[in-house]
Coordinates of C-alpha atoms and ligand atoms in Angstrom, one line a residue:
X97 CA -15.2 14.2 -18.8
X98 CA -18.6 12.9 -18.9
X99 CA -21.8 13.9 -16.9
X100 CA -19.6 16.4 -15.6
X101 CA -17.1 13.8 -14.1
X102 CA -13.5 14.2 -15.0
X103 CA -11.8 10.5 -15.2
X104 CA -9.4 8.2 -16.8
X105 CA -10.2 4.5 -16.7
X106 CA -10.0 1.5 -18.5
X107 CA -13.6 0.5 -19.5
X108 CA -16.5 2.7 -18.0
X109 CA -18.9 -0.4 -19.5
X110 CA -16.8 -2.8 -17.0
X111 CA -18.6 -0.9 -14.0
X112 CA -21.7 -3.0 -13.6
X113 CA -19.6 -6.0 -12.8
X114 CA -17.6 -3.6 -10.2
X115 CA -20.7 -2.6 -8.5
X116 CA -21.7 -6.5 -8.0
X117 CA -17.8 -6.7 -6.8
X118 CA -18.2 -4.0 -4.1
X119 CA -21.8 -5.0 -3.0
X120 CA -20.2 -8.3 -1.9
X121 CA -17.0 -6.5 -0.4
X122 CA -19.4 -4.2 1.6
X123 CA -20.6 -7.2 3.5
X124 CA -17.1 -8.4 4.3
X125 CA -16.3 -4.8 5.3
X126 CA -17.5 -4.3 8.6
X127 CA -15.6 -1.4 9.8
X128 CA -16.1 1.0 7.1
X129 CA -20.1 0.2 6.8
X130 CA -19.7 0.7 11.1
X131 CA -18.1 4.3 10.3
X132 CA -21.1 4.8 7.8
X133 CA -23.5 3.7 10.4
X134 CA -22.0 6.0 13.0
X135 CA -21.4 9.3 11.5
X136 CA -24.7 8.8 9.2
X137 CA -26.3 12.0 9.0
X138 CA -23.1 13.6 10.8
X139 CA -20.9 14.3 8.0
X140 CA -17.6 15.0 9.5
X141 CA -15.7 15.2 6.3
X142 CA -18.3 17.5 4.9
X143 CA -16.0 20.3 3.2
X144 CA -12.7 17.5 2.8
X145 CA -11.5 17.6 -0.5
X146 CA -9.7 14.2 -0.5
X147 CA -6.7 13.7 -3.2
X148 CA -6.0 10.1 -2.8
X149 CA -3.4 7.5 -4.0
X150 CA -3.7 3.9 -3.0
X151 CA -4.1 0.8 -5.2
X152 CA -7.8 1.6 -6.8
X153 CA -9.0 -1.9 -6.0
X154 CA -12.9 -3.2 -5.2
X155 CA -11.7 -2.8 -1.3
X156 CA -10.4 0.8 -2.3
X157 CA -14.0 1.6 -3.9
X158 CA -15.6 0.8 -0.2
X159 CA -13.8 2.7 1.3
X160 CA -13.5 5.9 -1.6
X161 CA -17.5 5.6 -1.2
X162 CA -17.4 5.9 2.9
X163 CA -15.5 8.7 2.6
X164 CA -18.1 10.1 0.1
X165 CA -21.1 8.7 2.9
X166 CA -19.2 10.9 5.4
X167 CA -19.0 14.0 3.3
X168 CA -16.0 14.4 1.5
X169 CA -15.6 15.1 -2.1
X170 CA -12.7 12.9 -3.1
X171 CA -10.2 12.1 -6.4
X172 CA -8.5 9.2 -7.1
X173 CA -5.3 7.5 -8.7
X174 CA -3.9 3.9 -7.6
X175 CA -0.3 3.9 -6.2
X176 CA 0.9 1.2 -8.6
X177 CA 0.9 0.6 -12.1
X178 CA -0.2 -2.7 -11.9
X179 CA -2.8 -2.5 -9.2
X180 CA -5.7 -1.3 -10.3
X181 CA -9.0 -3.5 -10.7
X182 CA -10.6 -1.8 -14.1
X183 CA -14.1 -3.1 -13.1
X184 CA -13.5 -1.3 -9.0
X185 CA -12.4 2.2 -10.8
X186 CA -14.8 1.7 -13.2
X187 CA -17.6 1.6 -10.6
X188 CA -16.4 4.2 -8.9
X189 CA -16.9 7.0 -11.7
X190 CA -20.1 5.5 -12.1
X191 CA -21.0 5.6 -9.1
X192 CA -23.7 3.5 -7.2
X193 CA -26.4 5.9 -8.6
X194 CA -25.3 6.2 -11.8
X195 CA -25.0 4.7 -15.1
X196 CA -21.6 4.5 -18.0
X197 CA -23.9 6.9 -19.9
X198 CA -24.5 9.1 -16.8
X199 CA -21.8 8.8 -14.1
X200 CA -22.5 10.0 -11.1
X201 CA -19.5 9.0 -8.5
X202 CA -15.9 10.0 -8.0
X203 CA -13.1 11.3 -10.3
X204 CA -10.7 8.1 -10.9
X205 CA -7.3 8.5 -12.6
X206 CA -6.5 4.4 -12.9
X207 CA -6.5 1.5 -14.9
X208 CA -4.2 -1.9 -15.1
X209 CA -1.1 -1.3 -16.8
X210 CA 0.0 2.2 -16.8
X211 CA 3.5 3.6 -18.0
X212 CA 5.6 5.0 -15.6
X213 CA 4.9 8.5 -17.7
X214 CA 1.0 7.8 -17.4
X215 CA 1.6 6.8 -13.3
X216 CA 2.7 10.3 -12.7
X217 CA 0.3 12.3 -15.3
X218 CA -2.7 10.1 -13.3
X219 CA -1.1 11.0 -9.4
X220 CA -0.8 14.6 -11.0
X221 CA -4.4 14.8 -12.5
X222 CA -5.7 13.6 -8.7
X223 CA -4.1 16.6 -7.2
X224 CA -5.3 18.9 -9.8
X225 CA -9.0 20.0 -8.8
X226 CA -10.9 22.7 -10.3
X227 CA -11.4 25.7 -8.5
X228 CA -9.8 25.4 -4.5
X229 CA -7.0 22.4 -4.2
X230 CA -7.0 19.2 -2.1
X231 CA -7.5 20.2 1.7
X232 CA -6.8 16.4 2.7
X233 CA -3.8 13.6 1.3
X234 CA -4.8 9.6 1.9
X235 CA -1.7 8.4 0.6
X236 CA -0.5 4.8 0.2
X237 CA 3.8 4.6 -0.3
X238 CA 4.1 8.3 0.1
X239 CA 4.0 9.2 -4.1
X240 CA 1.4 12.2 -3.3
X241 CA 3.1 13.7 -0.7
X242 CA 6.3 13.4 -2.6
X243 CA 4.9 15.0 -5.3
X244 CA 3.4 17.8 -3.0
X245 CA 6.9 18.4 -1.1
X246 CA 9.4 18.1 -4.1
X247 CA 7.1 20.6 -6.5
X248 CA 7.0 22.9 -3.6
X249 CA 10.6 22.6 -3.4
X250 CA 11.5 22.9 -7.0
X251 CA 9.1 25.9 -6.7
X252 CA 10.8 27.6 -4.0
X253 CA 14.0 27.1 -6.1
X254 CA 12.6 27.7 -9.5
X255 CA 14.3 25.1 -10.9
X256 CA 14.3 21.2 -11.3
X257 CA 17.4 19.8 -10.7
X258 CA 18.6 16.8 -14.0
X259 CA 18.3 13.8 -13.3
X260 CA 21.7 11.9 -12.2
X261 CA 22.7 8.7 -14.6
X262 CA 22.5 6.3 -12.0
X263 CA 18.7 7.4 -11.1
X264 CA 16.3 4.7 -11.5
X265 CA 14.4 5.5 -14.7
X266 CA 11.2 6.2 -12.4
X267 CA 12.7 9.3 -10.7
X268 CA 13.5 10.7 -14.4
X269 CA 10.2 10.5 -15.3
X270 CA 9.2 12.5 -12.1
X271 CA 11.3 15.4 -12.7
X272 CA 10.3 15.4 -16.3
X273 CA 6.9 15.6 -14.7
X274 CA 7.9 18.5 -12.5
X275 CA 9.8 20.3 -14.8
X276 CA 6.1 20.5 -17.1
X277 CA 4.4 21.7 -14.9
X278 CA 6.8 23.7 -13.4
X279 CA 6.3 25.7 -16.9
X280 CA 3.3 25.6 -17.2
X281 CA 1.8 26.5 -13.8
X282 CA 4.5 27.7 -11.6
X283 CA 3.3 27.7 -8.2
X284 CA 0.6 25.1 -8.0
X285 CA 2.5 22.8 -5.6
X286 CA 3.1 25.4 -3.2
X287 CA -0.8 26.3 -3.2
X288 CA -1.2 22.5 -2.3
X289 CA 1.0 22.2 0.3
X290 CA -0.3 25.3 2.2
X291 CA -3.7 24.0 1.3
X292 CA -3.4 20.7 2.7
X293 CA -4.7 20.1 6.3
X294 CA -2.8 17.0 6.7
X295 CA -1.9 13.2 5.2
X296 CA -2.8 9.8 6.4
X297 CA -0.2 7.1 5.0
X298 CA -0.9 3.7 4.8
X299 CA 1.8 1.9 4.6
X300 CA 5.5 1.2 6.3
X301 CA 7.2 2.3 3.5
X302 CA 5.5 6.0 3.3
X303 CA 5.5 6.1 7.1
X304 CA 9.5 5.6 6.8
X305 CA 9.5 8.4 4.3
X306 CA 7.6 10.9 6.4
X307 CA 9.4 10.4 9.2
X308 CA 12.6 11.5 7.3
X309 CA 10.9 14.6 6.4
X310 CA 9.6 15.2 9.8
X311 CA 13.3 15.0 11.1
X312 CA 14.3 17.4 8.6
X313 CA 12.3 19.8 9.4
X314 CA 10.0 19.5 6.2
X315 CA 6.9 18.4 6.5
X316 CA 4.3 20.8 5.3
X317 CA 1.1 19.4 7.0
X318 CA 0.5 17.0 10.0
X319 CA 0.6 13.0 9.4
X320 CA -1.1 10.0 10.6
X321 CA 1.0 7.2 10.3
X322 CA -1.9 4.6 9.9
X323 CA 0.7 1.7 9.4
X324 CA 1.2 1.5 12.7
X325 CA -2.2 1.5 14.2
X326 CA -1.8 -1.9 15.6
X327 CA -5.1 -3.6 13.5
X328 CA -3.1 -2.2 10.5
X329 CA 0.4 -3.5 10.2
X330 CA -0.4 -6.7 13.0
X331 CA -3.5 -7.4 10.8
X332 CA -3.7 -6.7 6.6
X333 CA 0.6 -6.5 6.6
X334 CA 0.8 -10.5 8.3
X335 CA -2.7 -11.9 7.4
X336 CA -2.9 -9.9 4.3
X337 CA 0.3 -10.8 3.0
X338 CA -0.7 -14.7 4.0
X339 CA -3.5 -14.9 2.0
X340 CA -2.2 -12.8 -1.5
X341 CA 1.3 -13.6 -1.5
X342 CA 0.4 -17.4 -2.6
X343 CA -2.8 -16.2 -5.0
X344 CA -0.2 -14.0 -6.7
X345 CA 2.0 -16.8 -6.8
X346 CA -0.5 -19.3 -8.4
X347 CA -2.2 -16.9 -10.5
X348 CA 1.2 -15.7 -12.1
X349 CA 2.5 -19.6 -12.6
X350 CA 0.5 -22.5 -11.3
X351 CA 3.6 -23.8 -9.7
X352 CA 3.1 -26.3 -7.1
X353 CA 4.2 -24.6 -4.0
X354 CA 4.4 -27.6 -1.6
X355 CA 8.0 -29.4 -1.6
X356 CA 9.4 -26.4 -3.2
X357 CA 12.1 -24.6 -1.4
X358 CA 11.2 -20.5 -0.6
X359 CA 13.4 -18.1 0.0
X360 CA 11.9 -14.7 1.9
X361 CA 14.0 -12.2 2.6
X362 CA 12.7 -10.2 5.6
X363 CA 11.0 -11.4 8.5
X364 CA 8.9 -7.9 9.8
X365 CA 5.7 -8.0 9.5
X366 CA 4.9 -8.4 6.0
X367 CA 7.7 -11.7 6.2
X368 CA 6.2 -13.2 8.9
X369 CA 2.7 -13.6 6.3
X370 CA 4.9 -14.4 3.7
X371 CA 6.7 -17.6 4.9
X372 CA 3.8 -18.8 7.0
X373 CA 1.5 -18.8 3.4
X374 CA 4.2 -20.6 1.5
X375 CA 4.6 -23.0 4.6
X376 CA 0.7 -23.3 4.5
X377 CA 1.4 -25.1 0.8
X378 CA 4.1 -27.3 2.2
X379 CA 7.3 -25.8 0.9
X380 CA 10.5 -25.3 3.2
X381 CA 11.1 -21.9 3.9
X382 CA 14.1 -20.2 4.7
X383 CA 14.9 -16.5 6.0
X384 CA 17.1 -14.2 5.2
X385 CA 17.2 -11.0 7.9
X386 CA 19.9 -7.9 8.5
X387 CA 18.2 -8.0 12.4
X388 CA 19.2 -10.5 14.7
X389 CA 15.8 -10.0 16.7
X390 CA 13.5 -11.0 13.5
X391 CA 16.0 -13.8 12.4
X392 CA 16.0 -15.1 16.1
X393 CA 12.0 -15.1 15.8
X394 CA 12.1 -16.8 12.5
X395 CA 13.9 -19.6 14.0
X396 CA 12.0 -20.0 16.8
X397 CA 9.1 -20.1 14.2
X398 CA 10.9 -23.2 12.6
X399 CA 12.2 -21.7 9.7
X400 CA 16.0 -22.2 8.5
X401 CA 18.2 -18.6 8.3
X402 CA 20.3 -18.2 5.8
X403 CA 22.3 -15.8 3.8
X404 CA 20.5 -15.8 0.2
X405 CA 24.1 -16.1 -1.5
X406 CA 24.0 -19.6 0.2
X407 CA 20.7 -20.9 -0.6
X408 CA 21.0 -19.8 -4.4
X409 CA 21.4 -23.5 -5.8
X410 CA 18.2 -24.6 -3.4
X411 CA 15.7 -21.8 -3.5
X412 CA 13.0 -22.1 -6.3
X413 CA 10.8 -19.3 -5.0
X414 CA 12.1 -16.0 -3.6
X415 CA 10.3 -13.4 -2.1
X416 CA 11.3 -10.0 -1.0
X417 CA 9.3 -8.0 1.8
X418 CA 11.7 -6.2 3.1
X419 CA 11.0 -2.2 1.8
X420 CA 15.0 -2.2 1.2
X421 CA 16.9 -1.7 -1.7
X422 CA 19.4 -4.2 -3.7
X423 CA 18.1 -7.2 -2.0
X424 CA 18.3 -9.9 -4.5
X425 CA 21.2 -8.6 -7.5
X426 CA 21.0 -9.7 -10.6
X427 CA 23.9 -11.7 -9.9
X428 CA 21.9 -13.4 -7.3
X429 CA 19.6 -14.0 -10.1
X430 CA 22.2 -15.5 -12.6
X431 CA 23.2 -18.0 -10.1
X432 CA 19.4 -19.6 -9.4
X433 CA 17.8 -22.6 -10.6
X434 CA 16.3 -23.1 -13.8
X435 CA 13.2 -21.3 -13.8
X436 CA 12.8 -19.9 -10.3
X437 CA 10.3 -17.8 -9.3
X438 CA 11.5 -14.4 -8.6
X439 CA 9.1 -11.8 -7.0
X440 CA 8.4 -8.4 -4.6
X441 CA 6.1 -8.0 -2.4
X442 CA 7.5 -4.9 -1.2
X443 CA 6.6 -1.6 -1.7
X444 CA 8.6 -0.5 -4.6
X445 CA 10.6 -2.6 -7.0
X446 CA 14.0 -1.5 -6.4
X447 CA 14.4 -4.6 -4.4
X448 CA 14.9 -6.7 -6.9
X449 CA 17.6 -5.4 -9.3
X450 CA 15.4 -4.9 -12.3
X451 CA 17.7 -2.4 -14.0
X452 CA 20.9 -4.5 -13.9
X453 CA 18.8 -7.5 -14.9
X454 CA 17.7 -5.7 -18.2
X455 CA 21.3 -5.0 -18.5
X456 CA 23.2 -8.2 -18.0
X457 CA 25.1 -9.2 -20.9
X458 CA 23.0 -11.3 -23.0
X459 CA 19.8 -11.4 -21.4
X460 CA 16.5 -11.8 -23.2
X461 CA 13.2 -11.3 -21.8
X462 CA 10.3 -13.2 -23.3
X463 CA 7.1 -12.1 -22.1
X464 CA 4.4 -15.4 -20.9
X465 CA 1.5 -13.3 -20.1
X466 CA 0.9 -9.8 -18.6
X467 CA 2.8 -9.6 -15.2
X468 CA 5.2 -12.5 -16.1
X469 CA 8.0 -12.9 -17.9
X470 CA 10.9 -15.3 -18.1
X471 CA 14.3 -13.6 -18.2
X472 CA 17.2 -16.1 -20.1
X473 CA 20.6 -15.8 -19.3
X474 CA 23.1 -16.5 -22.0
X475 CA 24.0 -19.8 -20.6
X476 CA 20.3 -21.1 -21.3
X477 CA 18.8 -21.3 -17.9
X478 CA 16.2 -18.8 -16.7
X479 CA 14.2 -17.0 -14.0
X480 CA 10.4 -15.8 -14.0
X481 CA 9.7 -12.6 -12.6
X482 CA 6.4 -11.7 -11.5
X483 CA 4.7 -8.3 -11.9
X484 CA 8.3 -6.9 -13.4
X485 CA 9.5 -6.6 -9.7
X486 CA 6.3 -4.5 -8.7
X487 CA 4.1 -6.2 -5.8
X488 CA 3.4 -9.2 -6.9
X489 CA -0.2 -9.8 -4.9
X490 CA -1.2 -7.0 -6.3
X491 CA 0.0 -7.2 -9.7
X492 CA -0.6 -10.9 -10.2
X493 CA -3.9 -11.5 -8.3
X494 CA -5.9 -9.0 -6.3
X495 CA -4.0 -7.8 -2.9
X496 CA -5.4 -8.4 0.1
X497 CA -9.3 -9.7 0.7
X498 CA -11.9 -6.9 1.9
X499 CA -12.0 -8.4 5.4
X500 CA -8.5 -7.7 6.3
X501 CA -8.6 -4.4 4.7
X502 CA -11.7 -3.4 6.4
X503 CA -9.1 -2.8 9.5
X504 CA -6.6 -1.5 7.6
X505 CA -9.2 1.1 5.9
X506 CA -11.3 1.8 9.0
X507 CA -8.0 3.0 10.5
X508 CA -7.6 5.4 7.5
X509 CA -11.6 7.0 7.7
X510 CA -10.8 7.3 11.5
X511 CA -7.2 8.9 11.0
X512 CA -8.9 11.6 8.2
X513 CA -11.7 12.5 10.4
X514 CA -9.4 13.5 13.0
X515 CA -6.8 15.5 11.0
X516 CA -9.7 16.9 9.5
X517 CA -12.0 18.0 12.2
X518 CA -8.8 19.2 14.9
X519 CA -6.1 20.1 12.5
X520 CA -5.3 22.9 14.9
X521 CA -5.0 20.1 17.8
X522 CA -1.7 18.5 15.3
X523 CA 2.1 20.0 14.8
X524 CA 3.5 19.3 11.2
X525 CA 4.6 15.7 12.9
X526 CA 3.9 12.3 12.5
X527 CA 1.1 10.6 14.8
X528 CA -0.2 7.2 15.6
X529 CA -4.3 6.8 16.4
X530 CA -4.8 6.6 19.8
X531 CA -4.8 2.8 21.3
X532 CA -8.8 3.1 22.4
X533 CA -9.5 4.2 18.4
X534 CA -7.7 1.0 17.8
X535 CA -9.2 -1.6 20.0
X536 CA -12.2 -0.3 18.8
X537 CA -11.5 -1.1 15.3
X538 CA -10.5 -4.6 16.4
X539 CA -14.0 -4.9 18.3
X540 CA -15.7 -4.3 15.3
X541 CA -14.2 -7.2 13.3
X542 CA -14.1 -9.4 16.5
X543 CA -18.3 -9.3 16.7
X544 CA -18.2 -9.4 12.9
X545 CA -17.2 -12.9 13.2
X546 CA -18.0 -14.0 15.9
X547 CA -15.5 -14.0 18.6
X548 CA -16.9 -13.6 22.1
X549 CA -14.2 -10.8 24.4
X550 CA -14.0 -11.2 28.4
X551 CA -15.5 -8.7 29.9
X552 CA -13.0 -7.3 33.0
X553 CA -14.1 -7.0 36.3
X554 CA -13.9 -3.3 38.2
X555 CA -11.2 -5.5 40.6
X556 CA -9.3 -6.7 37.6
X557 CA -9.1 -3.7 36.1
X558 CA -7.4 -2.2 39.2
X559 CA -5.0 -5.2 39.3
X560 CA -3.3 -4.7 35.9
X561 CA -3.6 -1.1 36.7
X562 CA -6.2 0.0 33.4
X563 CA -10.0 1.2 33.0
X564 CA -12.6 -1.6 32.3
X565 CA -13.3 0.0 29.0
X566 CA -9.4 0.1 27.7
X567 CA -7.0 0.9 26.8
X568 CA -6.3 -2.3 28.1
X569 CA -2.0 -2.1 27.3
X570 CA 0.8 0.4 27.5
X571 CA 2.1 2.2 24.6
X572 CA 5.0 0.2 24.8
X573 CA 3.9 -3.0 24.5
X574 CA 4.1 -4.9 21.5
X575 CA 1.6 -7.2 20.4
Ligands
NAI29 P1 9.1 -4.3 8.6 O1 10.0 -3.2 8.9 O2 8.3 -4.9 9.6 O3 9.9 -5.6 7.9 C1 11.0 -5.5 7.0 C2 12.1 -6.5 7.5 O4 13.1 -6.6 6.5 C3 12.8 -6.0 8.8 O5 12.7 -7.0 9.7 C4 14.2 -5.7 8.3 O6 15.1 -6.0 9.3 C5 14.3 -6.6 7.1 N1 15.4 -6.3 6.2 C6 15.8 -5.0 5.8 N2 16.8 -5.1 4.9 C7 17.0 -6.4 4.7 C8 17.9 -7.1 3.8 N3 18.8 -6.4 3.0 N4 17.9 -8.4 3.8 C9 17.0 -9.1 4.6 N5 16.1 -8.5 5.4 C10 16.1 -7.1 5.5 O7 8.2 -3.8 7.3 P2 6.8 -4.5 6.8 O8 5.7 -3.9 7.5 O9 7.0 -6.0 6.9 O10 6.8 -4.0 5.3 C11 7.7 -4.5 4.4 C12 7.4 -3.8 3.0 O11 6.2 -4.3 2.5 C13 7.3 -2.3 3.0 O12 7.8 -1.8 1.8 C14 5.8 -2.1 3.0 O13 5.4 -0.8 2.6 C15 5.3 -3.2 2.2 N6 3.9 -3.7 2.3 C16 3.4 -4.4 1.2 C17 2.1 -4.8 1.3 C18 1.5 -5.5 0.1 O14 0.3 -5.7 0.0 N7 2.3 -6.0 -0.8 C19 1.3 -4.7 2.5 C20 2.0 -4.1 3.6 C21 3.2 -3.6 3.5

């Protein structure tokens, strides 16, 4: 605590540099610094007490400090443990008004490189506020609300089951987690989740997770599956992925990319970015896919579709961006070339085998730099894998550029204002944005550079049956 600010950060001296950082991403932010415009002087989340997870990057900081511009009192903790920018969290303590001696911003529980132990003590110490709890979730992969649901569970139960011996060594830490606090404080989760007026998730992975939850019967507060505003997944999942998937690629090896061979397994959305920015550097890419719909596309796209067990002696990159499990096995892995590139861009790492990796017989891992490290097999050939299996664009460069984000993160201040200011309009459900909250967003980014949009005339309108302001398409269509 200093200045009366609680926070855990790398480098509080590192914060000048993060204020230059976010001064630049502010101007590349459009639709945040629009929302600031627009509700200046309005306050809507005036009273929101904001708990939020989600990679504490200089893009995060923007938006962390519109939510602030709008009202809201807010804590923070990135969704990764390699994600975090030190010099963005730093900032953020500090605050635009303040200085390392003196911060005056926001409580940040982040810094590059945390342990899986320090990952849950930081998404813990975000959730944990003086005096009344969290009224509000942004949430990026679903950790906080986990956290929230299972402690309330365990609660209920008074107990926290063991952890099985299969369970991946992250989920052990958890319940270790919950079993603390479970002694020390029994009770606290369950004050959260009745607290809580409701979460807005920002990614396919969380939004898959809540959606389980909802069918069950179990979720505690309303949801806003931000994801699938249209300028969210369409936008910072494709053209997100298109720019950082390379710079993660480059700043992790320095590999020439064109003439190589990549592998990406998945062709949704975050696929689709991935093979057209390794096709952008000239390599041949090739698809794997469980959907015949997204492997049809991909060939119509120009790109080969394989089954990864028969492209192992070709592939020299491979990238998963699927959000499944067991994708590429470590026997997958033994099989590759000599040095092939091996990385996630998923949300978690259990795509990539990681555990049965560290446990092939005769492995060793030799570490090249933070983020990378070759693992040799016993036979003398080896495999680098980036950002131990965790995202690689944000573990190895800096995840997606402010523009892209700007949608992605104007779609979240939108999504919390709602839940915020109806709450009583929203059943303990997952919703989307309304479509006219989401061509607006696009509008905003449109102007921003540029691009010049048809206006309809009052007979148009009536011929493809919609109002000259929009929505101009149906729910069901599909972008
Ligand atoms: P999506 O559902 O659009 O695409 C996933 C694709 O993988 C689907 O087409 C599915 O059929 C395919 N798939 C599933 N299992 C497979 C398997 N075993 N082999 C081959 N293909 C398989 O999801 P989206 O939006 O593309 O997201 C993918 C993941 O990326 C999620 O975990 C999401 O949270 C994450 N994500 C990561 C970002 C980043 O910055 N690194 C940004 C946005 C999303």
């Amino acid at each position: 605590t200093r200045g009366g600010i609680e926070f855990a950060v790398a480098d509080l001296e590192a914060a000048e540099f993060g204020r230059k950082e976010i001064r630049l991403a502010e101007h590349e932010m459009p639709g945040l610094m629009a929302l600031r415009r627009e509700y200046a002087e309005v306050y809507p989340l005036r009273g929101a007490r904001i708990a939020g997870s989600l990679h504490m990057t200089v893009q995060t900081a923007v938006l962390i400090e519109t939510l602030v511009a709008l009202g809201a009192e807010v804590r923070w903790a990135s969704c990764n443990i390699f994600s975090t920018q030190d010099h963005a969290a730093a900032a953020v303590v500090v605050g635009p008004h303040g200085t390392p001696e003196e911060p005056k911003g926001v409580p940040v529980f982040a810094w590059k490189g945390e342990t899986l132990e320090e990952y849950w003590w930081c998404t813990e110490r975000m959730l944990t506020w003086e005096g009344e709890g969290p009224n509000m979730i942004l949430d990026d992969g679903g950790d906080a609300t986990m956290l929230v649901h299972k402690g309330t569970e365990y609660e209920k139960a008074g107990v926290v089951p063991s952890a099985e011996d299969e369970d991946p060594e992250e989920w052990k830490v958890f319940l270790e987690l919950l079993r603390a606090s479970l002694a020390a404080d029994k009770g606290k989760w369950t004050a959260i989740g009745q607290s809580v007026k409701g979460v807005t998730e920002e990614t396919t992975t969380g939004v898959l997770r809540l959606y389980q939850l909802a069918a069950a019967g179990e979720l505690l507060f309303p949801a806003i599956n931000v994801n699938d505003s249209v300028t969210k997944s369409k936008f910072d999942n494709r053209y997100g992925i298109r720019h950082s998937l390379i710079d993660g690629i480059n700043r992790g090896t320095d590999v020439l990319i064109g003439g190589k061979v990549a592998v990406v397994c998945g062709y949704g959305d975050v696929g689709k970015g991935a093979a057209e920015s390794l096709r952008g550097q000239g390599a041949r890419v090739i698809i794997t896919e469980i959907d015949p719909i997204c492997a049809l596309q991909a060939m119509m796209d120009g790109y080969e579709v394989k089954r990864l067990e028969t492209v192992l002696d070709e592939g020299d990159i491979y990238v998963t961006t699927t959000g499944n499990k067991n994708v590429v096995m470590v026997e997958h892995m033994a099989r590759m070339k000599h040095q092939a590139i091996v990385g996630n861009i998923g949300h978690f790492d259990n795509e990539l085998d990681m555990a049965g990796l560290a446990r092939y017989p005769g492995v060793r891992r030799v570490n090249i730099k933070p983020q990378v490290d070759e693992w040799v097999f016993p036979d003398g050939k080896s495999i680098l894998v980036l950002s131990e299996g965790r995202l690689l664009n944000l573990g190895n460069a800096t995840g997606h550029p402010s523009f892209v984000m700007s949608n992605s993160f104007a779609n979240q201040v939108i999504a919390q204002v709602e839940l915020f200011t109806k709450t009583e309009e929203y059943d303990k459900e997952v919703y989307r944005l309304p479509k006219k909250l989401d061509e607006k967003v696009a509008r905003i980014h449109l102007e921003a550079l540029g691009g010049e949009l048809t206006k309809l005339s009052k007979e148009q309108a009536e011929y493809i049956d919609v109002d000259v302001e929009g929505p101009f398409k149906s729910e069901h269509y599909r972008y």
